[in-house]
Coordinates of C-alpha atoms (C1' of nucleotides) in Angstrom, one line a residue:
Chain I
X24 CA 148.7 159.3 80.3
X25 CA 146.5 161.8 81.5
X26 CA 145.4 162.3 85.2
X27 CA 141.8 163.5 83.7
X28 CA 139.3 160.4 83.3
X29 CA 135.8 160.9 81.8
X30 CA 133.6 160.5 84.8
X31 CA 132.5 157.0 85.8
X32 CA 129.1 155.8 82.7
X33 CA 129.9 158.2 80.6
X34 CA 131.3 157.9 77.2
X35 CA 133.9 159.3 74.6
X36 CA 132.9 159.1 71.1
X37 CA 136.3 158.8 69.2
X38 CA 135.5 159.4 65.4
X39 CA 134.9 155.5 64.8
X40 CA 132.7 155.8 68.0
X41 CA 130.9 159.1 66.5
X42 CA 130.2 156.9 63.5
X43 CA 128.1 154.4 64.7
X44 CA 125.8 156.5 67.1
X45 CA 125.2 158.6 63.7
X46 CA 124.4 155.2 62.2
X47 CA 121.6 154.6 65.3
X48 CA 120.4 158.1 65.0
X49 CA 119.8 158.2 61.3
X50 CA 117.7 155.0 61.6
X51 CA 115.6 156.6 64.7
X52 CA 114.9 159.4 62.5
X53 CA 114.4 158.3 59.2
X54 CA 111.7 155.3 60.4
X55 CA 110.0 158.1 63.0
X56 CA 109.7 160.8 60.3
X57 CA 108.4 158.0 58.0
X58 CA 105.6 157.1 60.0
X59 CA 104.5 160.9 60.6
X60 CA 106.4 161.7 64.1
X61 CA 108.1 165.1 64.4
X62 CA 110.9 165.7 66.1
X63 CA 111.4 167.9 69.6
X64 CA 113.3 168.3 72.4
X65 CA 113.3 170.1 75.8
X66 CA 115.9 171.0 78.4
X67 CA 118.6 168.6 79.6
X68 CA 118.3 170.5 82.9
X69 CA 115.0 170.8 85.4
X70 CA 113.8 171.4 88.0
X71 CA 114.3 168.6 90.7
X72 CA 110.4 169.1 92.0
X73 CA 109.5 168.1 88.0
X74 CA 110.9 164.3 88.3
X75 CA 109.7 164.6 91.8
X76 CA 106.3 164.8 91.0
X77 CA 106.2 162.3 88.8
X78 CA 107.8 159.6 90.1
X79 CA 108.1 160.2 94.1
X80 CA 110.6 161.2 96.1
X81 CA 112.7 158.3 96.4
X82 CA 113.8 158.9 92.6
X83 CA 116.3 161.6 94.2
X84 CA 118.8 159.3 95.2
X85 CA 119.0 158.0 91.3
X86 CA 119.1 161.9 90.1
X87 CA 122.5 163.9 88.9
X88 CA 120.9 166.4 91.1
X89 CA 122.0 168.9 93.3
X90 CA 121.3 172.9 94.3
X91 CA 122.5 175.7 91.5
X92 CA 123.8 179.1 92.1
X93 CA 120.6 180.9 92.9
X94 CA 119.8 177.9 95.6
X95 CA 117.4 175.9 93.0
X96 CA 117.1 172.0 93.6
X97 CA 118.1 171.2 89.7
X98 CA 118.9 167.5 88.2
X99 CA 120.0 166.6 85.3
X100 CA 116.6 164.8 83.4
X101 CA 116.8 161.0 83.9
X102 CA 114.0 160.6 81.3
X103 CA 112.2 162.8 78.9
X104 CA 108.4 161.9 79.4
X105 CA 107.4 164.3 81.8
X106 CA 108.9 167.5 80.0
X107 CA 107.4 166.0 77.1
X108 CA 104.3 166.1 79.3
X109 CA 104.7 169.6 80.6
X110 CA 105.4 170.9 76.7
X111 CA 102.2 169.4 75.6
X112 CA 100.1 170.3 78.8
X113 CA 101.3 174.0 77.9
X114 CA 99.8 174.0 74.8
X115 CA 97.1 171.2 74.7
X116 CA 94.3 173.2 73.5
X117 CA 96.7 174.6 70.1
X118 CA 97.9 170.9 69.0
X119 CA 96.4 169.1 66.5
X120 CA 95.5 165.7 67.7
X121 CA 97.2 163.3 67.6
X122 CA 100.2 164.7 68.5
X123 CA 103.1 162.6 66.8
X124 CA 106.3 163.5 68.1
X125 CA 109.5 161.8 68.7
X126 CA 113.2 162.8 70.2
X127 CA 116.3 162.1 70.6
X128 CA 118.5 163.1 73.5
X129 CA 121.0 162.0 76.4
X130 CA 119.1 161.2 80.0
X131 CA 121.1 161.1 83.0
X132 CA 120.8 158.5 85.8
X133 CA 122.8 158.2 88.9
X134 CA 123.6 154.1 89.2
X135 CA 126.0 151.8 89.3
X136 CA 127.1 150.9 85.9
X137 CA 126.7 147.5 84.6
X138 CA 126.6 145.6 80.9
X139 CA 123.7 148.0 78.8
X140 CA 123.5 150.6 81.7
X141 CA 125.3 154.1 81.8
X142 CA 124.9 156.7 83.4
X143 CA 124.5 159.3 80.2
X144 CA 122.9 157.5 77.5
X145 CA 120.8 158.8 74.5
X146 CA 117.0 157.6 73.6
X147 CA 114.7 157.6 71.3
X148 CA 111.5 158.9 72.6
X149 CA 108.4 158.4 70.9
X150 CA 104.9 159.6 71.8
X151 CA 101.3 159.2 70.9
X152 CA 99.1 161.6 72.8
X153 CA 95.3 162.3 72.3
X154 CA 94.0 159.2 71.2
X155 CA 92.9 156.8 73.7
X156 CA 91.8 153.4 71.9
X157 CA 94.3 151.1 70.7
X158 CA 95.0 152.5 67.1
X159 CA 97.4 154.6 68.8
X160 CA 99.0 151.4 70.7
X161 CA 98.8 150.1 67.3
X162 CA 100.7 152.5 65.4
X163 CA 103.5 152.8 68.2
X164 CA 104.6 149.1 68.1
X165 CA 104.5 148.9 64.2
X166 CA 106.8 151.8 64.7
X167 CA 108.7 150.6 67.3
X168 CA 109.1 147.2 65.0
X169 CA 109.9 148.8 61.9
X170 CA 113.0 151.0 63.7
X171 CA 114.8 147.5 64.7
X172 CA 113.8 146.1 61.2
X173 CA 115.4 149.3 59.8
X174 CA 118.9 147.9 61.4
X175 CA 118.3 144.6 59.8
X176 CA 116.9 142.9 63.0
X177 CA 114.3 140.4 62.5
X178 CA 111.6 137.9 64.2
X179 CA 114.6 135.6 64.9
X180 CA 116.4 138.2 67.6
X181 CA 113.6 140.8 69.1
X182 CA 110.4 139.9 70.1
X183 CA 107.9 142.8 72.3
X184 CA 105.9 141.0 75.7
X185 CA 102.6 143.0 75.7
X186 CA 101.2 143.6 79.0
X187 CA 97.7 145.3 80.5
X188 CA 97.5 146.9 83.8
X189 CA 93.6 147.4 83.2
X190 CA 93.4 144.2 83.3
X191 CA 95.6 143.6 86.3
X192 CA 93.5 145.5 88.3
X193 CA 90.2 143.8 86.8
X194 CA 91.8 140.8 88.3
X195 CA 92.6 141.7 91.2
X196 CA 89.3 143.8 91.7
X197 CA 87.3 141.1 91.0
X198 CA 89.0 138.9 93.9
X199 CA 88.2 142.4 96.1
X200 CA 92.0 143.3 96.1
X201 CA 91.6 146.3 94.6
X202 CA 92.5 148.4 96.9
X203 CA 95.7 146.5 97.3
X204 CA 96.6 146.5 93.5
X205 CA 99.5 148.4 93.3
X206 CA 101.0 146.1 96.1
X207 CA 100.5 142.9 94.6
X208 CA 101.6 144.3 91.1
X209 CA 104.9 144.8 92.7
X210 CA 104.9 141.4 93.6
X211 CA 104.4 140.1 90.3
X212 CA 107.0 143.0 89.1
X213 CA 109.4 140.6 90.8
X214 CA 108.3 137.1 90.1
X215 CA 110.9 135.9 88.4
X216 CA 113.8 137.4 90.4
X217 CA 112.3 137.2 94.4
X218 CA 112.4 133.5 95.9
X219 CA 109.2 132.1 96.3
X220 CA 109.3 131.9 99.6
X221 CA 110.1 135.3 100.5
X222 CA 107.3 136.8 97.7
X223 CA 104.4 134.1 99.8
X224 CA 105.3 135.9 103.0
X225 CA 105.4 139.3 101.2
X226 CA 102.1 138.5 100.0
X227 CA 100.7 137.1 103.3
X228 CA 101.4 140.5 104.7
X229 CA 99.1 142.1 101.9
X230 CA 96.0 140.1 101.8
X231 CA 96.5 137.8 104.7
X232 CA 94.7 134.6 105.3
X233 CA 94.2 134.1 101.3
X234 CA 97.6 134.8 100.2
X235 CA 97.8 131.1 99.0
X236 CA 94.7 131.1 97.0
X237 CA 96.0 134.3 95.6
X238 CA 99.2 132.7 95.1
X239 CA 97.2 130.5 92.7
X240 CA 95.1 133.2 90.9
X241 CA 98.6 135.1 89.8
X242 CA 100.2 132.3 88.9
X243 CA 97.5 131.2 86.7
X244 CA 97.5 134.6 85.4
X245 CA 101.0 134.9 84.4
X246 CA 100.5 131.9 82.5
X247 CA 98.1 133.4 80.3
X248 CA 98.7 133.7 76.3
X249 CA 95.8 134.2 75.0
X250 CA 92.5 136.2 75.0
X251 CA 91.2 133.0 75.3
X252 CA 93.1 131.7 78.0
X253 CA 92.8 135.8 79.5
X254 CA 88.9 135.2 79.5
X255 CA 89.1 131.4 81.2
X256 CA 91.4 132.5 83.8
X257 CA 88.3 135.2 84.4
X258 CA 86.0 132.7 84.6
X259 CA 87.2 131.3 87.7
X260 CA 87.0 134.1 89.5
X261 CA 83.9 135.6 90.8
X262 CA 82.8 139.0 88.0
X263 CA 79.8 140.9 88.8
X264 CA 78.0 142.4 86.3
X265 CA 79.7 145.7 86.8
X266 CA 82.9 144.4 86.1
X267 CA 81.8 142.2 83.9
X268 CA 81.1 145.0 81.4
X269 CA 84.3 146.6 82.1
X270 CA 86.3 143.4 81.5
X271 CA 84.6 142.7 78.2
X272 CA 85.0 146.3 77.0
X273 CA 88.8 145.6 77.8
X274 CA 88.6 142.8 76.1
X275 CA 87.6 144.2 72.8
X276 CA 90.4 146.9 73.1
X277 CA 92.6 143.3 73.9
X278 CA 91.4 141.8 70.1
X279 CA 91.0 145.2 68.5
X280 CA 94.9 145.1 69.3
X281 CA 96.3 142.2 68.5
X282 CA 94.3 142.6 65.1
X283 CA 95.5 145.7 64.4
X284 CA 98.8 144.2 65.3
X285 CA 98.5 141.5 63.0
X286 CA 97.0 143.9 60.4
X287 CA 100.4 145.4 60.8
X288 CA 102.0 142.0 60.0
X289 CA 103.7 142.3 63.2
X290 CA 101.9 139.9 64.6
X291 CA 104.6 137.5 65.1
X292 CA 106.8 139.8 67.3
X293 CA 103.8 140.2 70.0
X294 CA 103.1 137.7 73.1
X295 CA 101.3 138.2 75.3
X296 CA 102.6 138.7 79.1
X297 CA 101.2 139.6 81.6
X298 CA 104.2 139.8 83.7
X299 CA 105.5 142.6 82.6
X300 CA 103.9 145.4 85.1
X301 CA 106.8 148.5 84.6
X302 CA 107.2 151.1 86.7
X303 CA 103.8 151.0 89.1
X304 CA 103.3 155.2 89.4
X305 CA 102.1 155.6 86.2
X306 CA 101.3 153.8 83.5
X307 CA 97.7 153.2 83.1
X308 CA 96.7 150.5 80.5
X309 CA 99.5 148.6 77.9
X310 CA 102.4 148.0 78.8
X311 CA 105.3 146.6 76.7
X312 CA 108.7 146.0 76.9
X313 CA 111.2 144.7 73.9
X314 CA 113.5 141.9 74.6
X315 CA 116.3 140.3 72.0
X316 CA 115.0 136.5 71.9
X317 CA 118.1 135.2 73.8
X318 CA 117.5 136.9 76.7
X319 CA 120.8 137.6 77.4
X320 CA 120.7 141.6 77.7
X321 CA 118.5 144.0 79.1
X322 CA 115.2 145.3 77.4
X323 CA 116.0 147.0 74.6
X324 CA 112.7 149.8 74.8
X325 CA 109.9 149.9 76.9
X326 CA 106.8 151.8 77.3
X327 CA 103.3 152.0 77.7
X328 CA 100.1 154.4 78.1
X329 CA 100.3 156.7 80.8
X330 CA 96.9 158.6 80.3
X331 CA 97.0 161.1 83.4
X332 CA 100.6 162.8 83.3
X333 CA 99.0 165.7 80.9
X334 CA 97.1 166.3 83.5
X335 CA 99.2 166.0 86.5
X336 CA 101.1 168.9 84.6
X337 CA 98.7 171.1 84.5
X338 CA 97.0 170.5 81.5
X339 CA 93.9 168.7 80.1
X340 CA 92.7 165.1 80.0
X341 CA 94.8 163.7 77.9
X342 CA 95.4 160.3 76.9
X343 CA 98.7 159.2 75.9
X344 CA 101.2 156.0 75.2
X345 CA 105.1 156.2 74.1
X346 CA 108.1 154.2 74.6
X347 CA 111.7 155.0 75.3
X348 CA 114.3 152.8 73.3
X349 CA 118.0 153.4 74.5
X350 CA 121.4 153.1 72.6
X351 CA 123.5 151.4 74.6
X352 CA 121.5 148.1 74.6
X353 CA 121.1 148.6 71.1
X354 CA 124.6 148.8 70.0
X355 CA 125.5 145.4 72.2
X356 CA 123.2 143.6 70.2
X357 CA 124.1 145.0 66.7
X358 CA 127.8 144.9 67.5
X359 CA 127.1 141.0 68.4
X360 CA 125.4 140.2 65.6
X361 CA 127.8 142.1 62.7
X362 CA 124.8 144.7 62.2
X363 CA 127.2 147.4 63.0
X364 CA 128.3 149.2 59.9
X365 CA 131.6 151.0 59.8
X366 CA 130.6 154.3 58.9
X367 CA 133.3 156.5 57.6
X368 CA 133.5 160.3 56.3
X369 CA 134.5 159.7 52.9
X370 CA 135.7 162.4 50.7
X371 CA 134.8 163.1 46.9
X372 CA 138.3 164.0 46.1
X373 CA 141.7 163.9 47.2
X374 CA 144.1 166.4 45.5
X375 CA 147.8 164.9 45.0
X376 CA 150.0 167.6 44.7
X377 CA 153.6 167.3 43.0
X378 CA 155.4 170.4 44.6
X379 CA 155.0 174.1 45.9
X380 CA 154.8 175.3 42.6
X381 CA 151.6 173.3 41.9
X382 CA 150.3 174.2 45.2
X383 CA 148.9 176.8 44.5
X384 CA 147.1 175.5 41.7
X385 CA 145.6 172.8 44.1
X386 CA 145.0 175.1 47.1
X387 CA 142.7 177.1 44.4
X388 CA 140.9 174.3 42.9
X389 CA 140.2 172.8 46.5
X390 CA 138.6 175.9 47.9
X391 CA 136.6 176.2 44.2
X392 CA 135.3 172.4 44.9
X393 CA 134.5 172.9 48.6
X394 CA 132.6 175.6 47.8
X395 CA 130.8 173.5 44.9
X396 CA 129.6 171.2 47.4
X397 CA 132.3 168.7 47.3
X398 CA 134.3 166.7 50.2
X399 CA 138.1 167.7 48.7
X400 CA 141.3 167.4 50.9
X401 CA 145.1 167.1 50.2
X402 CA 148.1 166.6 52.4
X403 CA 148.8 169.6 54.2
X404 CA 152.9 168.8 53.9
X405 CA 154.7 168.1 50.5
X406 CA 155.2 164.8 50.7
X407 CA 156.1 161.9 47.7
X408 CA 153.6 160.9 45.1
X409 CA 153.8 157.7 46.5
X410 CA 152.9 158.5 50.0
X411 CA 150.3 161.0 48.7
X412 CA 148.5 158.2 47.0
X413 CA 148.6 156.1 50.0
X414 CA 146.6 158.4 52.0
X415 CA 144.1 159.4 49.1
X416 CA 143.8 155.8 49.6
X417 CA 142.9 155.7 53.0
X418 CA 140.6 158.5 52.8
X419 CA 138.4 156.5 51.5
X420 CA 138.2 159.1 48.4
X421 CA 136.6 158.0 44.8
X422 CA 139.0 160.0 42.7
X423 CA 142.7 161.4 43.3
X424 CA 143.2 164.8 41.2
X425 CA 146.9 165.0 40.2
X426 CA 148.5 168.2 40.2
X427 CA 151.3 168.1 38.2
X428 CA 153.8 170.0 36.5
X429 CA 153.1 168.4 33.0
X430 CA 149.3 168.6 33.5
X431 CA 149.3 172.2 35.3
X432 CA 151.3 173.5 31.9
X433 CA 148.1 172.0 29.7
X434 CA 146.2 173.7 32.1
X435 CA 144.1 169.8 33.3
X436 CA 144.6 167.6 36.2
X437 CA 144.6 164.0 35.6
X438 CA 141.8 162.6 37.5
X439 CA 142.4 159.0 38.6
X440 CA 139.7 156.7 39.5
X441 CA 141.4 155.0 42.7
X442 CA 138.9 152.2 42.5
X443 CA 139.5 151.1 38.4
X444 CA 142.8 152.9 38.1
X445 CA 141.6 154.3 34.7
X446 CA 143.1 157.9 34.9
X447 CA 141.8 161.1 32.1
X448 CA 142.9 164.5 31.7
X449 CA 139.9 167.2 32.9
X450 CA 140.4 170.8 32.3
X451 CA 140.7 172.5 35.5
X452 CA 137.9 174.8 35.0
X453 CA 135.4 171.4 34.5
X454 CA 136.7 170.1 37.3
X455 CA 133.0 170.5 39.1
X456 CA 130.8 169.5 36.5
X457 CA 133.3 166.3 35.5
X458 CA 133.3 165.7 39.2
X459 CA 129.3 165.4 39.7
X460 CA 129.1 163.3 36.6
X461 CA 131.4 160.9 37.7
X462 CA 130.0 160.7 41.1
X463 CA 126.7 160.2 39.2
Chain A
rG24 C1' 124.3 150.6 98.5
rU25 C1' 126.2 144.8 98.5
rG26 C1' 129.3 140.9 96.6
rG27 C1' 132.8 138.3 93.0
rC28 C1' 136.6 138.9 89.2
rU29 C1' 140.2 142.0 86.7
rA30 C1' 144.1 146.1 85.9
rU31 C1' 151.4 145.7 81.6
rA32 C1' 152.1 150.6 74.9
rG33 C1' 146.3 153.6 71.4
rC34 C1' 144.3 148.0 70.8
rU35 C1' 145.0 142.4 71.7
rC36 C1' 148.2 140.2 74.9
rA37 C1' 153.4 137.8 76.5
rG38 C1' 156.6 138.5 80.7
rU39 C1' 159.8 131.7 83.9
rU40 C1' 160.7 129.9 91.3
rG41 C1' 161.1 137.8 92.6
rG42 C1' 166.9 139.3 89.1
rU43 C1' 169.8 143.8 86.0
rU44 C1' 167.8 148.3 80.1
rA45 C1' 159.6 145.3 80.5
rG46 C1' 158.6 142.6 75.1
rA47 C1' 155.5 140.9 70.5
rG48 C1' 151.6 141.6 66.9
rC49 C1' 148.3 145.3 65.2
rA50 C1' 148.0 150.6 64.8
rC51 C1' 150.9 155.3 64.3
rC52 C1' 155.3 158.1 62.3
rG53 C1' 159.7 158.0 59.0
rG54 C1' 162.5 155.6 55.0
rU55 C1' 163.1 152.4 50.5
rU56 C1' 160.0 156.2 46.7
rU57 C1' 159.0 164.8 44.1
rG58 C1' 155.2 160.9 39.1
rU59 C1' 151.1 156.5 41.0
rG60 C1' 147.8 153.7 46.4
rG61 C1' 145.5 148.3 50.2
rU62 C1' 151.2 143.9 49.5
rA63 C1' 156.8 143.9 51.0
rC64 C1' 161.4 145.3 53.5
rC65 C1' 164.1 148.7 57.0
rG66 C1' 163.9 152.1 60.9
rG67 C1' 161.4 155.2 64.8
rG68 C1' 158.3 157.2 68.6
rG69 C1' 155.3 155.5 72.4
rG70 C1' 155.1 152.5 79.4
rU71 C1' 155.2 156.0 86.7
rC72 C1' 153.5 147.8 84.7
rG73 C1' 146.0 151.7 87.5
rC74 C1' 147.6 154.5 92.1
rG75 C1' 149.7 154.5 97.3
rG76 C1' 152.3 151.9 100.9
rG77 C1' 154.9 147.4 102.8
rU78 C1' 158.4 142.9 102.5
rU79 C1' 163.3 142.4 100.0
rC80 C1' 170.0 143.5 98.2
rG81 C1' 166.3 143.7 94.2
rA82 C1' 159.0 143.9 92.8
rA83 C1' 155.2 144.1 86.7
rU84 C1' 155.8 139.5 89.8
rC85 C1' 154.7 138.6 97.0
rC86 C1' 151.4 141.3 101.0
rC87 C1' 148.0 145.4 102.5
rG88 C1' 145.2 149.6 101.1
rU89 C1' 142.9 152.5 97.4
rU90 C1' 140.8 153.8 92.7
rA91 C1' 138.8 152.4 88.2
rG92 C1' 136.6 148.7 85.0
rC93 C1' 133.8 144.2 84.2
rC94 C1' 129.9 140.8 86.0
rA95 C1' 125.8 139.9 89.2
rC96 C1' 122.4 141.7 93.2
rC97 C1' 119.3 146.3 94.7
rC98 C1' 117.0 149.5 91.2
rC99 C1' 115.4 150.2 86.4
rA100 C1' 111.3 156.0 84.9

RNA sequence: GUGGCUAUAGCUCAGUUGGUUAGAGCACCGGUUUGUGGUACCGGGGGUCGCGGGUUCGAAUCCCGUUAGCCACCCCA
């Protein structure tokens, strides 16, 4: 065995391997394109300062990163969004809103691997930008539901938990935390996973003396379903009129949603959740992430709006919302539930050849049926019939074309259907028309 | 970055208290078969037993180290 490994999280696609990441592809595409997105892509390489500026500088320790030949700080992207922002920023003023656009591409991260985490994987990214009100929410998670319908998942195995970090900070405003928002988010970030104890003392430190009654609030707030529980668990905190406006204008875009969702009839892959924070720099409204109903791998896509990165790049206001959906989580899940196909390159033909002499003959007729559009091949040793017809078998071919020396003297090959076994004579010079016809 | 578990053929795994040339099934190649294919029979190739060191007359087996993988934590854009 070779002394050469692949480097540690990153994968070899063997032709069986190749098959199903075309399968996962052809899906993304096909469901993107059908609901108006065109595709785009950007470099794989950046600058380091790019990811930098949106996400802070800690990211660099989770970067492939590292100083190129003319002494640039480069990495390797870990995400798409914010060349995505930078290419839309460039040319905001030119694009017809809303932009609709959608890629696929490998992102780079620098972690320890673990079950649905690499460290080259390839994701979907799909983006609304210019519209700010929830139609464009809307019309990502009917998309983003129709893409795992499209690999025959269903309400039973995905479900999306919609979250709001308006209205977080509504909340937390109103209880005059606002300055300490992004704080206490973190904290909820980690409700599940941090001990109780340690996230009390964590949030003593932030708000001091009312950290239990606080305690209380968010607790009561991660409980809530919905909009009518959203608006009681207002109602017990203290809203002037300021933000009261503000919290009822967010809860019309909150109903204008989940109507729209329902409208969708994907209603009954939404709940609401308002645990689910994401990544605190910068999303700035909805926030989602899609789980499979066990629970038992990691999110399979998340996103949300993130309304000031056009900006942040240079360009105009622009609102915008997307979601990045990986493969590796992906393929778990379809490989566990038998949603997998085993995709194979077929061929149209496979030419059995009885002996040099015929040959030539078959070398002909493979390069005329190639050229006509066909998939054609033929063993490239002289070999038995019977060995022939066991790998025109395993091709996976419709139709074996016999070449021989009885047939080449009538100037035909016998053309055998190797599902029925029925077997005619075709002259050779049909052989392309006869071909399409039977392949319908 | 931290911790736990694992490592034998391309894959799934056997391998006795340490014992002589490390096995099986599947897969692959060849043959039975220059005129008919998923079955059958026969044969073949393929291993530094992850790597390095130690104990021993002798190590796949015991000990230490190391690397990689898996799982969880941290993180998750």
């Amino acid at each position: 065995m070779s002394n050469f490994k692949s480097l540690p999280g990153f994968r070899e696609f063997y032709p069986e391997d190749f098959a199903e990441r075309r399968f996962l592809f052809q899906v993304w595409r096909q469901v993107a394109r059908r609901f108006g997105f065109q595709e785009y892509d950007g470099p794989v390489l950046e600058s380091l300062e790019l990811f930098k500026a949106k996400s802070g500088d800690e990211i660099e320790s989770q970067l492939f990163c590292f100083e190129d030949k003319g002494g640039r700080e480069i990495s390797l992207r870990p995400e798409l969004t914010p060349t995505l922002g930078r290419m839309v920023a460039a040319r905001a003023n030119a694009l017809k809103r809303p932009v609709k656009w959608f890629s696929v591409g490998d992102n780079f991260r620098y972690e320890r691997m673990q079950k649905g985490r690499l460290r080259c994987f390839t994701q979907l990214n799909a983006d609304i930008l210019g519209e700010a009100g929830p139609s464009a929410e809307i019309e990502l998670l009917a998309l983003l539901v129709q893409i795992f319908q499209g690999f025959g998942l269903g309400e039973d195995d995905f479900f999306i938990r919609l979250s709001d970090r308006n209205i977080w900070v509504l909340y937390l405003e109103a209880q005059g935390f606002a300055a300490q928002s992004a704080k206490i988010l973190e904290i909820v970030d980690k409700w599940e996973r941090m001990p109780e104890e340690a996230a009390k003392e964590n949030l003593e430190s932030i708000v001091g003396d009312s950290a239990v009654q606080v305690w209380e609030s968010l607790r009561a707030f991660l409980e809530v379903r919905t909009i009518a529980e959203l608006s009681k668990a207002f109602q017990k905190v203290p809203v002037n009129s300021k933000l009261h406006e503000a919290l009822e204008a967010r809860i019309r875009d909150w109903t204008e949603l989940l109507d729209g969702l329902d409208a969708m009839g994907i209603g009954g892959y939404i709940e609401m959740d308002l645990s689910i924070v994401r990544g605190l720099a910068y999303y700035t409204g909805f926030v989602f992430e899609v789980f499979d109903r066990a629970k038992k791998n990691r999110a399979l896509a998340g996103g949300g709006r993130y309304n000031s990165l056009i900006q942040k790049m240079g360009g105009p206001e622009m609102p915008a919302v997307g979601f990045g959906l990986g493969d590796v989580v992906l393929a778990d899940i379809l490989r566990g539930r038998g949603l997998m196909p085993r995709l194979v390159d077929t061929l149209d033909a496979y030419l059995v050849v009885g002996g040099e002499e015929e040959r030539v003959a078959a070398l002909f007729d493979a390069n005329v049926l190639r050229q006509s559009g066909f998939a054609v091949d033929y063993s490239l040793r002289s070999q038995a019939f019977g060995k022939q017809f066991k790998a025109a078998s395993a091709s996976g071919a419709r139709f074996a074309f016999i070449y021989g020396s009885d047939e080449l003297e009538k100037g035909v090959v016998k053309v055998r259907n190797l599902s029925d076994r029925s077997e005619e004579e075709v002259p050779r010079a049909q052989l392309p028309l006869v071909l399409r016809d039977l392949l319908g």
